[in-house]
Short mmCIF file of C-alpha atoms and ligand atoms in Angstrom, two decimals:
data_model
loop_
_atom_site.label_atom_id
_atom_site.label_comp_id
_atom_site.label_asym_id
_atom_site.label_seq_id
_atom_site.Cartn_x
_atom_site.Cartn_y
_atom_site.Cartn_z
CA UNK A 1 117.55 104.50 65.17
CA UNK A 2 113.76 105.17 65.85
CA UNK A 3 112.47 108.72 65.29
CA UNK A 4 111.81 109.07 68.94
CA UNK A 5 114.87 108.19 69.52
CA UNK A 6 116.94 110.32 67.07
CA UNK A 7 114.40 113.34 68.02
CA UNK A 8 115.62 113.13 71.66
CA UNK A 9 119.29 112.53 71.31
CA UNK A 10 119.13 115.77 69.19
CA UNK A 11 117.60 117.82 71.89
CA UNK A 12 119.70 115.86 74.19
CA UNK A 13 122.37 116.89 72.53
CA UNK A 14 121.59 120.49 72.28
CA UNK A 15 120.71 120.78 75.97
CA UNK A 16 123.55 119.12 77.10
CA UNK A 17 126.22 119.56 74.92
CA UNK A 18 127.12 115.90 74.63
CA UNK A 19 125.22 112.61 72.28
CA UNK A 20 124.23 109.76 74.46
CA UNK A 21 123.55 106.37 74.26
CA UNK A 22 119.59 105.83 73.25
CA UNK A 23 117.41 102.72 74.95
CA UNK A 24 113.32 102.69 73.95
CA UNK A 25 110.84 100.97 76.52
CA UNK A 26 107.20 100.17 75.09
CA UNK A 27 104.03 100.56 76.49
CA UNK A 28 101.65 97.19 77.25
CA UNK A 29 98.74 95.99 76.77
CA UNK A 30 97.16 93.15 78.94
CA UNK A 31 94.75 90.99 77.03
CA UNK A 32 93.63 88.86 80.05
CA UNK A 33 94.46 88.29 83.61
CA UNK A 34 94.03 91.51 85.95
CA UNK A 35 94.58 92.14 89.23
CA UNK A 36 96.41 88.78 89.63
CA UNK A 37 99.75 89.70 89.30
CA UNK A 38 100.33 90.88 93.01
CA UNK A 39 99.31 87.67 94.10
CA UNK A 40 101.20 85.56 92.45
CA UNK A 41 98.60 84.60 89.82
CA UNK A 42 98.81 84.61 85.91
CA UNK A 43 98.59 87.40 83.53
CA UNK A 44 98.99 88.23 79.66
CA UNK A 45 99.82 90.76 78.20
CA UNK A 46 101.98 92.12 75.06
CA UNK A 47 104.10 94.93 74.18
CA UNK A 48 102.72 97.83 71.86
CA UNK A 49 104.15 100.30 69.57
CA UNK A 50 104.35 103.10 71.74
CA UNK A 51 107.33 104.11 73.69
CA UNK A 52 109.66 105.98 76.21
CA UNK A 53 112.59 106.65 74.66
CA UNK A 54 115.84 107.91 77.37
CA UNK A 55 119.56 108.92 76.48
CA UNK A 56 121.76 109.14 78.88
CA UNK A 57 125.29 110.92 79.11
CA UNK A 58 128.06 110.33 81.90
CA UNK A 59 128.87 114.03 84.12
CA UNK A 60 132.14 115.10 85.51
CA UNK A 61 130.40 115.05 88.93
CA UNK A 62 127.98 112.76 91.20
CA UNK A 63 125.01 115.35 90.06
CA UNK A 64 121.62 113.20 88.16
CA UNK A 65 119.61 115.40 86.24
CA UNK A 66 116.31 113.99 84.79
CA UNK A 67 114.80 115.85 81.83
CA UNK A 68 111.58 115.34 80.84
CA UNK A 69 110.97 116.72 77.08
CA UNK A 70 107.04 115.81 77.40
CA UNK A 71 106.85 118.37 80.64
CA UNK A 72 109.78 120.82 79.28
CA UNK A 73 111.19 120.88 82.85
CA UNK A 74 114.48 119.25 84.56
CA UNK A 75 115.54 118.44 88.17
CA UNK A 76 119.32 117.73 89.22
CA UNK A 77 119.65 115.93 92.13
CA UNK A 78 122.62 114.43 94.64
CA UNK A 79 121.86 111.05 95.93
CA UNK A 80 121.02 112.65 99.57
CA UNK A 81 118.05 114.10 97.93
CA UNK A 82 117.45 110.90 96.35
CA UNK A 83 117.74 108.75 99.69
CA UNK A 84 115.66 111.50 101.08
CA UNK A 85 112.60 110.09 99.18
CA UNK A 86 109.86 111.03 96.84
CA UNK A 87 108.98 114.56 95.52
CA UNK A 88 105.42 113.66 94.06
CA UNK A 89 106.12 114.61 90.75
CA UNK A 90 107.50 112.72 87.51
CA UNK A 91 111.07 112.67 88.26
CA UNK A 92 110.37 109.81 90.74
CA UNK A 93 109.96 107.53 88.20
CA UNK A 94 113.51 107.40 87.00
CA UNK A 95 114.53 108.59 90.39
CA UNK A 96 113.24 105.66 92.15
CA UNK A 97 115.04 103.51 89.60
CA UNK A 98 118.48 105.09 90.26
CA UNK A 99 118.05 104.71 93.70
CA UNK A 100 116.45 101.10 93.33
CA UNK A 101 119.34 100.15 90.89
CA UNK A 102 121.89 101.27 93.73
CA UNK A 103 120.21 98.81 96.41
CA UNK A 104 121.11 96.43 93.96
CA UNK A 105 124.85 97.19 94.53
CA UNK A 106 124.80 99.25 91.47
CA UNK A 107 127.37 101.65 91.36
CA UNK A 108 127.22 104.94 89.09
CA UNK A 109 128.57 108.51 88.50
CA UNK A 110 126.80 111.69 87.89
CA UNK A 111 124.50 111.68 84.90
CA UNK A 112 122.56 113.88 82.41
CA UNK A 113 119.19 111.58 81.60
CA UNK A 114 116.17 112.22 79.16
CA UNK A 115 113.49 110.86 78.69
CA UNK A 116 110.36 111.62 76.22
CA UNK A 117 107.34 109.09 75.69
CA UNK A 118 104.40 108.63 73.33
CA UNK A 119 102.87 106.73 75.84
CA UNK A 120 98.78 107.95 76.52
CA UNK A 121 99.17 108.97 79.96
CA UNK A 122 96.66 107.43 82.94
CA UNK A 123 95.01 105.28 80.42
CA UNK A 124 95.96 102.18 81.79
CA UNK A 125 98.66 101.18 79.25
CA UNK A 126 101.52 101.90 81.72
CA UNK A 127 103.63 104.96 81.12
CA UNK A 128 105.20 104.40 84.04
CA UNK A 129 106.30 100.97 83.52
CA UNK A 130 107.46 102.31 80.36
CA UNK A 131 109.52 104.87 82.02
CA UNK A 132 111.03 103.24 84.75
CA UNK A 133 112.40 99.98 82.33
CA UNK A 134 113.91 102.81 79.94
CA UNK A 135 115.28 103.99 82.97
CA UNK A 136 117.01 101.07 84.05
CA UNK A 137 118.45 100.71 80.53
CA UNK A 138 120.05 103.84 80.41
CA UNK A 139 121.75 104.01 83.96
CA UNK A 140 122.54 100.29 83.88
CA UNK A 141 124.72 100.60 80.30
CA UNK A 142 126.16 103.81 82.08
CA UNK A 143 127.05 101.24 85.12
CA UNK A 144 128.18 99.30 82.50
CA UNK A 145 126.27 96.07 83.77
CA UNK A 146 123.61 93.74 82.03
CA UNK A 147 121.30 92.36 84.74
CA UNK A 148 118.61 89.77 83.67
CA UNK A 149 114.93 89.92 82.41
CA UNK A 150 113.83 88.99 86.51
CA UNK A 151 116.18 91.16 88.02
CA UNK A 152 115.11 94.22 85.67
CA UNK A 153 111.35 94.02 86.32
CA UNK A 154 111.80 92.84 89.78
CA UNK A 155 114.02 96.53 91.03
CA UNK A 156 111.79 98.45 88.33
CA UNK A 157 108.73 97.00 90.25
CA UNK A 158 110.21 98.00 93.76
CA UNK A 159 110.86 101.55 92.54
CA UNK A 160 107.48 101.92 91.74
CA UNK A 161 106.12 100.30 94.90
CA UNK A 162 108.59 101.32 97.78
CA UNK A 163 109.86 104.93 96.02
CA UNK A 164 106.58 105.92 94.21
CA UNK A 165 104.32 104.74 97.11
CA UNK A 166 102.18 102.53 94.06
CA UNK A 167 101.33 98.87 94.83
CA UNK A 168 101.75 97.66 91.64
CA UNK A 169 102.35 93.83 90.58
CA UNK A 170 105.02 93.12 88.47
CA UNK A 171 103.56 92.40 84.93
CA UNK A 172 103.72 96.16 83.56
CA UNK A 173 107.54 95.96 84.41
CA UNK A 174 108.21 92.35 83.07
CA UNK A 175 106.84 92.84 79.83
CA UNK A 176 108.03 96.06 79.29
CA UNK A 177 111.01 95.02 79.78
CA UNK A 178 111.01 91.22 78.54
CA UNK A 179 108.36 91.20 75.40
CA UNK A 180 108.80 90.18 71.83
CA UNK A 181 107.60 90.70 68.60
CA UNK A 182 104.36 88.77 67.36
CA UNK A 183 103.92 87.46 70.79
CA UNK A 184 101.42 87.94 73.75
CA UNK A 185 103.36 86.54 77.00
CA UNK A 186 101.90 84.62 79.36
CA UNK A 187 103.67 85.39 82.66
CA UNK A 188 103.29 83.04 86.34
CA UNK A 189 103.60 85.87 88.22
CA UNK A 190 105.08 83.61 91.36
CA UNK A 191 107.77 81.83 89.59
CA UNK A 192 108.22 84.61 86.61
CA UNK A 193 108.42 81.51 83.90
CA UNK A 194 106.44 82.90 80.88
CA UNK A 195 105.13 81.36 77.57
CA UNK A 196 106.04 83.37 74.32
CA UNK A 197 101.94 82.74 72.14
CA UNK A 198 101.51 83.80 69.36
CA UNK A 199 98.53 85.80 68.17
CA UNK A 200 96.49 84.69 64.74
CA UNK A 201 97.88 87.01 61.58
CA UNK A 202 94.30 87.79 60.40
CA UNK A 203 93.82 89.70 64.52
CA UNK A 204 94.21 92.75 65.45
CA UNK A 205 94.50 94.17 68.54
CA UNK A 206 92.52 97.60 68.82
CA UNK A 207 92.69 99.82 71.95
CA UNK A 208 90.20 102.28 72.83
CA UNK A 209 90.45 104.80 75.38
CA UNK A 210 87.55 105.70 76.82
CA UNK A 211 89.44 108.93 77.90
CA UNK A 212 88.40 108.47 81.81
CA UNK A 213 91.77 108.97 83.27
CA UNK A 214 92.91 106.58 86.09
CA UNK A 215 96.21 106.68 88.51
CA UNK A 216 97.39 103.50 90.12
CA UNK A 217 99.44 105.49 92.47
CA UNK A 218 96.09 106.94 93.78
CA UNK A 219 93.10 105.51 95.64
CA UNK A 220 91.68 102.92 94.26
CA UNK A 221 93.61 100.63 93.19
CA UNK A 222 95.10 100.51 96.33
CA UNK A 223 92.22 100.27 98.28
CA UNK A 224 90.94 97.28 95.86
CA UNK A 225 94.44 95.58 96.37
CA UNK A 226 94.19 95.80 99.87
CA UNK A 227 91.05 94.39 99.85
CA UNK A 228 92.20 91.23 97.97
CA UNK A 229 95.00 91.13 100.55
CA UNK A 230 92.53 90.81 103.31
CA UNK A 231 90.89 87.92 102.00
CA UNK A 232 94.04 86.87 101.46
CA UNK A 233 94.98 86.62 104.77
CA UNK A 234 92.24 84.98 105.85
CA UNK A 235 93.11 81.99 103.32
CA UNK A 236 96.61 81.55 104.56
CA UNK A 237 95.06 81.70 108.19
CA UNK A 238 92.05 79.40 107.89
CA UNK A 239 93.65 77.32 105.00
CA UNK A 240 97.13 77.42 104.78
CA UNK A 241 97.09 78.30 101.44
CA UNK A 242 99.52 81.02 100.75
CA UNK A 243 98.83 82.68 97.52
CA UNK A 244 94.93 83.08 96.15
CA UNK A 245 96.42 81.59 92.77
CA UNK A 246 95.81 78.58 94.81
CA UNK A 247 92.99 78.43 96.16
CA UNK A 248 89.82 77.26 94.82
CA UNK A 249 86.45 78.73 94.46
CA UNK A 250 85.42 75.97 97.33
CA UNK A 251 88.03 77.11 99.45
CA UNK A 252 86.54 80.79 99.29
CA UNK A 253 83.30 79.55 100.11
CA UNK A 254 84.54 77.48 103.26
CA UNK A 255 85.61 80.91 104.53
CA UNK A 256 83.64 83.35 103.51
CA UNK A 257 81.62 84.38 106.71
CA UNK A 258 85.47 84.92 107.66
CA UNK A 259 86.15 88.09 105.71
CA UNK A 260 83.72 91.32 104.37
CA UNK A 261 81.70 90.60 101.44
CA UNK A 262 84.05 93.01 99.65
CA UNK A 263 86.97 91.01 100.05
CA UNK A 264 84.99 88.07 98.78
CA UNK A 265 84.32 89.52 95.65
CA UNK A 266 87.53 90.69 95.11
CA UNK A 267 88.90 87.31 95.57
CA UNK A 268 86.42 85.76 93.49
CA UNK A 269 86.91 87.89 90.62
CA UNK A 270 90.86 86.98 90.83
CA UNK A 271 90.33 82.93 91.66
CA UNK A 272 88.03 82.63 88.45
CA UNK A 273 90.23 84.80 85.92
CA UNK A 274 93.58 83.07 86.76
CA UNK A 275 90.95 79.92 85.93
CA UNK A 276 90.04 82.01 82.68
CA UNK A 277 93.95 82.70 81.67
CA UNK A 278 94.82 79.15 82.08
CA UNK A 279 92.54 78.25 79.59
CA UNK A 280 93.00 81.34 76.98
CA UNK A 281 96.98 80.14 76.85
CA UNK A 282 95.08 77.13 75.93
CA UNK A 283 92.74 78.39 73.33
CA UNK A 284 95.74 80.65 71.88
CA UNK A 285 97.72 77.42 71.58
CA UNK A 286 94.82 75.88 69.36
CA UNK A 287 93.90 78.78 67.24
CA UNK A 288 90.57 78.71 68.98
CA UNK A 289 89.83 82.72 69.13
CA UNK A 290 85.83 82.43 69.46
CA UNK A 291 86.77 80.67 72.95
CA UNK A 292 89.10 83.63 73.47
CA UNK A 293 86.88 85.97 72.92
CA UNK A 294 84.51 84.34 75.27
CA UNK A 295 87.02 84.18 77.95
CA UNK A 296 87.35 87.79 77.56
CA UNK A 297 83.58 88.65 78.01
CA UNK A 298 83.79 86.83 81.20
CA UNK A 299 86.61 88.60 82.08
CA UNK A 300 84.88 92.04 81.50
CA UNK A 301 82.08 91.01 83.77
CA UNK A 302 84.04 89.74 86.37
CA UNK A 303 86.00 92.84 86.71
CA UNK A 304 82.99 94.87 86.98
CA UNK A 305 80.48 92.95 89.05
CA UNK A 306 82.73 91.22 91.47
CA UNK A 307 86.09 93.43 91.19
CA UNK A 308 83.62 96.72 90.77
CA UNK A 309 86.77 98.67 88.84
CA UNK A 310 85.01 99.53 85.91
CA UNK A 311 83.40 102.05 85.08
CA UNK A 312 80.07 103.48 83.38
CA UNK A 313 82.15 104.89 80.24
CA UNK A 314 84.31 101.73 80.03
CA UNK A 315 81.02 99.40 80.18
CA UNK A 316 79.34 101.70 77.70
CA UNK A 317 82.59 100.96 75.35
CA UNK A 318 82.94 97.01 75.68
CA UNK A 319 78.85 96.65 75.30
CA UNK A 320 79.23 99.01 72.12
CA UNK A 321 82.29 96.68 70.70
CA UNK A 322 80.61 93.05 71.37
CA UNK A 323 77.97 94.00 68.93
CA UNK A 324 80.10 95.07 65.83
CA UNK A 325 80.93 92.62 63.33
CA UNK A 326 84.16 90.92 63.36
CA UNK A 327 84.60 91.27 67.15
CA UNK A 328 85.94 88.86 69.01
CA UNK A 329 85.84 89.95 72.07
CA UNK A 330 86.64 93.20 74.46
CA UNK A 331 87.23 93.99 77.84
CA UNK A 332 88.45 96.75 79.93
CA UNK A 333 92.30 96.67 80.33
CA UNK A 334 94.54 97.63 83.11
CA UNK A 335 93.99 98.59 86.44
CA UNK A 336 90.71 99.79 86.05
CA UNK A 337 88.17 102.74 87.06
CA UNK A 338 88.50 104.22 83.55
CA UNK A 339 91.44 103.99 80.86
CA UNK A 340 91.24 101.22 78.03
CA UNK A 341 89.75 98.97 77.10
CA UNK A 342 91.31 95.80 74.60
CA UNK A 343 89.43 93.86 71.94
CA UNK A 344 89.94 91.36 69.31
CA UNK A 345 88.74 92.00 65.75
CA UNK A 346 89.09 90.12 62.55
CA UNK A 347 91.94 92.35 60.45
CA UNK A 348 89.47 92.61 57.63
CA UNK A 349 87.47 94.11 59.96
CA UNK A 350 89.46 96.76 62.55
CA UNK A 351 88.74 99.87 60.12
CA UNK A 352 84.95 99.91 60.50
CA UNK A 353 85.24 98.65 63.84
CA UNK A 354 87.12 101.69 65.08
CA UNK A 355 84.73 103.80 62.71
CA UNK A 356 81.80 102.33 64.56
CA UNK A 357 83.27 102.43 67.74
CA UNK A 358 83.91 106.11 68.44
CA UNK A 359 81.14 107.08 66.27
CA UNK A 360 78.97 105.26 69.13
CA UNK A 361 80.69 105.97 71.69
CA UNK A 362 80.18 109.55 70.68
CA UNK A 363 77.05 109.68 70.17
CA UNK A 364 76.55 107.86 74.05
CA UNK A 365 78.86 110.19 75.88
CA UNK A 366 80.09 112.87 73.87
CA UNK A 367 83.66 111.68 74.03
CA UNK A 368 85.73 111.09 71.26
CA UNK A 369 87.87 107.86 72.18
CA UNK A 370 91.42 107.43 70.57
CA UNK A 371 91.62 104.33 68.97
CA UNK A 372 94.70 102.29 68.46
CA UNK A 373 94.96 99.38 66.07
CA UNK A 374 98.17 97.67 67.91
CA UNK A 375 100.21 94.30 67.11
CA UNK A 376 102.85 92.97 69.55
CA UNK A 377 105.95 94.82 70.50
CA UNK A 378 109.48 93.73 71.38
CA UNK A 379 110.31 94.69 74.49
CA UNK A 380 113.16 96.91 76.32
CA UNK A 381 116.29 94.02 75.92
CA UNK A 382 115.24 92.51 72.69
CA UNK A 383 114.88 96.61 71.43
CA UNK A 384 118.41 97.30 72.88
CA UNK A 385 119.63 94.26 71.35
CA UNK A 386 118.71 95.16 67.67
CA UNK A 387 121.34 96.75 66.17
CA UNK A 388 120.55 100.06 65.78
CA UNK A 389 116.83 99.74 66.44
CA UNK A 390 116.87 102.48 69.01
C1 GLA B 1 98.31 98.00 86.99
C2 GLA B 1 99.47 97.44 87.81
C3 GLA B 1 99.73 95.98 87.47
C4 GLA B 1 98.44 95.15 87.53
C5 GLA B 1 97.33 95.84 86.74
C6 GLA B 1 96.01 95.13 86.89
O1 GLA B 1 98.71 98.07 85.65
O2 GLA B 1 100.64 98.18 87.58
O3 GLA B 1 100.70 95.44 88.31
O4 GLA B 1 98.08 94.90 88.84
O5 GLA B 1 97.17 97.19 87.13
O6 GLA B 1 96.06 93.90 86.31
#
């Protein structure tokens, strides 16, 4: 069992009297392809090592209590308060999922659930993701039922967007839930088939945080989403064309004058990076990383000058990492204004990088940026079906 894990059942066990059984759901990383997922475009990301671990216990009664060790606090509640919605506070996570599971036609008792994470919170990495998937884990092996990789992201996803008010896409939730070890996944987020790549030995992954926090169940994202939506709508209208992942940067243009110049961008920046993921599956493939790291760049400028979700800190960071040697290429990650960003380096390399990194990045802003040096993860169902690996 991990650490995390063995660290919680303990306290588990001391709060509640009773061991549990023990699931772990990662964090993520996207390497390329954001803002796509909702519609319907292409996205990949890749599991990291940090996690939510949850154990779960059956009750006597029909009472849930959620414990969060991170926050030292618990809630019990009875499925009216459940049904009766959202309380704006952590617990919705996992409540969402219970009550997202049960519109499933998943049927439970009472249950003692808790949950602990190591997952940086509002940097973009997706703690929440991470919490809902463990979530599911836990009250599902309760339930005594084993739903499927689609079906898992898909109610996990719906907690978040119906229960938590967030509009997310699915990718946190799919990979989270679906990723394996030494490989990034490319996911089409409109049929859900994926591609298991692999990533070069002699690459690392490094995160860095710029330590601006983001929410996606706030403002902006939101308001960026429902900008894309817009233009969107204006495709399907004009066009016929359904989802933006197929439309063309011609077919934009022909209706441009129809929507704000906003919504152009926006669309823009997602027609030309499902264009840029096509081909970094592609470069992966072929061991080609300088064109990956190319892709990448474009990526990063994309999402600032035509998605405008960056943001001064994050620029500062990606401009700071092009230049170091062994780079191959960096861009912000996630949903944007703030959190992480995600670059390539040579493994010979990643020490000094992340040495030259924050001491730059320092000097620039006076932050100190955490650094990760990350490989991929398995995910939520290949974790739970290790032997003992929880
Ligand atoms: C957040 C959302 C995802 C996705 C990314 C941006 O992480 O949860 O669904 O939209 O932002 O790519």
């Amino acid at each position: 069992m991990s650490k995390q894990g063995e660290a919680l059942q303990h306290s588990h066990q001391e709060r509640f009297g009773q061991a549990g059984r023990v699931f772990l759901a990662p964090a993520r990383v996207n390497l390329i392809g954001e803002h796509t997922d909702y519609t319907g475009g292409f996205v990949m990301p890749m599991a990291i090592g940090f996690h939510t671990a949850a154990v779960i216990s059956p009750r006597e009664d029909d009472r849930m209590v959620f414990r969060s060790a991170n926050f030292d606090e618990e809630i019990e509640l009875g499925w009216p308060a459940i049904e009766s919605g959202r309380r704006r506070q952590w617990s919705d996570y996992p409540a969402g999922v219970t009550w997202s599971l049960r519109k499933e036609g998943v049927t439970f008792g009472g249950f003692n659930l808790s949950l602990a994470g190591d997952v940086p919170l509002g940097a973009g990495l997706s703690s929440s993701a991470s919490v809902e998937v463990a979530t599911a884990m836990a009250v599902m092996s309760l339930a005594n039922v084993s739903l499927p990789l689609e079906k898992i992201a898909t109610l996990c996803r719906r907690a978040e967007n119906e229960y938590v008010g967030a509009k997310s896409g699915i990718m946190d939730q799919f990979v989270v839930a679906g990723a394996v070890k030494h490989r990034a996944m490319m996911l089409d987020c409109r049929s859900l088939a994926f591609d298991l790549l692999p990533l070069p030995e002699d690459v690392r992954v490094v995160i860095v945080n710029s330590m601006v926090k983001h929410a996606v169940a706030t403002g902006e994202y939101g308001s960026r989403r429902d900008e894309v939506e817009a233009g969107q709508t204006v495709l399907r209208k004009e066009l016929g064309i359904e989802l933006l992942r197929d439309a063309t940067l011609a077919d934009l243009d022909t209706v441009r004058s129809k929507m704000t110049p906003e919504s152009y961008a926006r669309c823009k920046h997602i027609i030309t990076e499902n264009a840029r993921v096509l081909v970094a599956r592609e470069a992966l493939l072929s061991g080609d990383m300088k064109r990956f790291g190319l892709l990448m760049a474009e990526a990063h400028v994309s999402f600032r000058d035509d998605f405008a979700a960056s943001c001064e800190e994050v620029d500062r960071l990606v401009e700071i990492a092009s230049r170091q040697p062994g780079c191959i290429g960096a861009r912000i990650t996630g949903g944007g204004f703030g959190g992480c960003t995600v670059n390539l380096v040579s493994a010979s390399a990643a020490e000094e990088f992340v040495a030259a990194v924050r001491s730059e990045y320092a000097k620039v802003t006076g932050i100190n940026a955490d650094c990760f040096v990350c490989a991929p993860e398995d995910g939520a169902l290949a974790l739970a079906g290790k032997e003992g690996a929880a």
